[in-house]
Amino acid sequence: PSMEPDEVVRTIAQLEAERSSDVLLLKALARRFRANADEFFPPQIDAVMGGFARLGYSDESLLVGFAGRLLDLASDASPRRVVRLLRHGAAL
């Protein structure tokens, strides 16, 4: 069974709070994000990208999922969200 977007966001937040560096779990979460990026709402994508950036984790799955949603996110996002997303992307 796959995780719902809210579960992914909560798991990343928990890993961040614990300052975890469980690479296998982070990799699995990044793959989940890429495979189902269209299920994530913009605030959830913002939270996912920010969490991964603060954890210092990046891989191809995460970046491909982010790139695939970037146009959708930027088209109707507030300037503040666009800046946050670009900062998160740059940190990765």
CSV table of C-alpha atoms in Angstrom, one decimal:
chain,number,residue,atom,x,y,z
A,1,PRO,CA,0.0,0.0,0.0
A,2,SER,CA,1.2,3.5,-0.8
A,3,MET,CA,1.3,6.4,1.5
A,4,GLU,CA,-1.1,9.3,1.1
A,5,PRO,CA,0.4,12.7,0.5
A,6,ASP,CA,-0.4,13.9,4.1
A,7,GLU,CA,1.4,10.8,5.4
A,8,VAL,CA,4.5,11.6,3.3
A,9,VAL,CA,4.5,15.2,4.6
A,10,ARG,CA,4.1,14.0,8.2
A,11,THR,CA,6.9,11.4,7.9
A,12,ILE,CA,9.3,13.9,6.5
A,13,ALA,CA,8.5,16.3,9.3
A,14,GLN,CA,9.1,13.6,11.8
A,15,LEU,CA,12.4,12.7,10.2
A,16,GLU,CA,13.3,16.3,10.3
A,17,ALA,CA,12.4,16.7,14.0
A,18,GLU,CA,14.5,13.6,14.8
A,19,ARG,CA,17.3,14.9,12.5
A,20,SER,CA,17.2,11.5,10.9
A,21,SER,CA,19.5,10.5,8.1
A,22,ASP,CA,17.9,7.2,7.2
A,23,VAL,CA,18.8,7.3,3.5
A,24,LEU,CA,16.7,4.2,2.6
A,25,LEU,CA,13.6,5.8,4.0
A,26,LEU,CA,14.3,9.2,2.4
A,27,LYS,CA,14.9,7.4,-0.9
A,28,ALA,CA,11.6,5.5,-0.6
A,29,LEU,CA,9.8,8.8,0.2
A,30,ALA,CA,11.4,10.5,-2.8
A,31,ARG,CA,10.3,7.6,-5.0
A,32,ARG,CA,6.8,7.8,-3.6
A,33,PHE,CA,6.7,11.6,-4.3
A,34,ARG,CA,7.9,11.1,-7.9
A,35,ALA,CA,5.5,8.3,-8.7
A,36,ASN,CA,2.5,10.2,-7.4
A,37,ALA,CA,3.4,13.9,-7.6
A,38,ASP,CA,0.1,14.7,-9.2
A,39,GLU,CA,-1.7,13.7,-6.0
A,40,PHE,CA,0.1,16.4,-3.9
A,41,PHE,CA,-1.4,19.8,-3.5
A,42,PRO,CA,0.9,22.8,-3.8
A,43,PRO,CA,1.3,23.3,0.0
A,44,GLN,CA,2.2,19.6,0.4
A,45,ILE,CA,4.8,19.9,-2.3
A,46,ASP,CA,6.2,23.0,-0.6
A,47,ALA,CA,6.4,21.0,2.7
A,48,VAL,CA,8.0,18.0,1.0
A,49,MET,CA,10.6,20.0,-0.8
A,50,GLY,CA,11.4,22.1,2.3
A,51,GLY,CA,11.7,19.0,4.4
A,52,PHE,CA,14.1,17.3,2.0
A,53,ALA,CA,16.1,20.5,1.6
A,54,ARG,CA,16.4,20.9,5.4
A,55,LEU,CA,17.4,17.2,5.7
A,56,GLY,CA,20.0,17.8,3.1
A,57,TYR,CA,18.7,14.9,0.9
A,58,SER,CA,18.3,15.0,-2.8
A,59,ASP,CA,18.1,12.4,-5.5
A,60,GLU,CA,16.9,12.0,-9.1
A,61,SER,CA,13.4,10.9,-8.1
A,62,LEU,CA,12.8,13.9,-5.9
A,63,LEU,CA,14.1,16.3,-8.6
A,64,VAL,CA,12.1,14.7,-11.4
A,65,GLY,CA,8.9,14.8,-9.3
A,66,PHE,CA,9.6,18.5,-8.5
A,67,ALA,CA,10.4,19.4,-12.1
A,68,GLY,CA,7.2,17.7,-13.3
A,69,ARG,CA,5.0,19.8,-11.1
A,70,LEU,CA,6.9,23.1,-11.2
A,71,LEU,CA,4.8,24.6,-14.0
A,72,ASP,CA,1.6,23.7,-12.2
A,73,LEU,CA,2.9,25.2,-9.0
A,74,ALA,CA,4.2,28.4,-10.5
A,75,SER,CA,1.1,29.1,-12.7
A,76,ASP,CA,-1.2,30.1,-9.8
A,77,ALA,CA,1.1,30.3,-6.8
A,78,SER,CA,1.6,33.4,-4.7
A,79,PRO,CA,5.0,35.1,-5.2
A,80,ARG,CA,5.9,34.0,-1.7
A,81,ARG,CA,5.3,30.3,-2.5
A,82,VAL,CA,7.3,30.7,-5.8
A,83,VAL,CA,10.3,32.1,-3.9
A,84,ARG,CA,10.1,29.3,-1.3
A,85,LEU,CA,9.9,26.6,-3.9
A,86,LEU,CA,12.8,28.0,-5.9
A,87,ARG,CA,14.8,28.2,-2.7
A,88,HIS,CA,14.0,24.6,-1.8
A,89,GLY,CA,14.9,23.6,-5.4
A,90,ALA,CA,18.2,25.5,-5.2
A,91,ALA,CA,19.0,23.9,-1.9
A,92,LEU,CA,18.6,20.4,-3.4
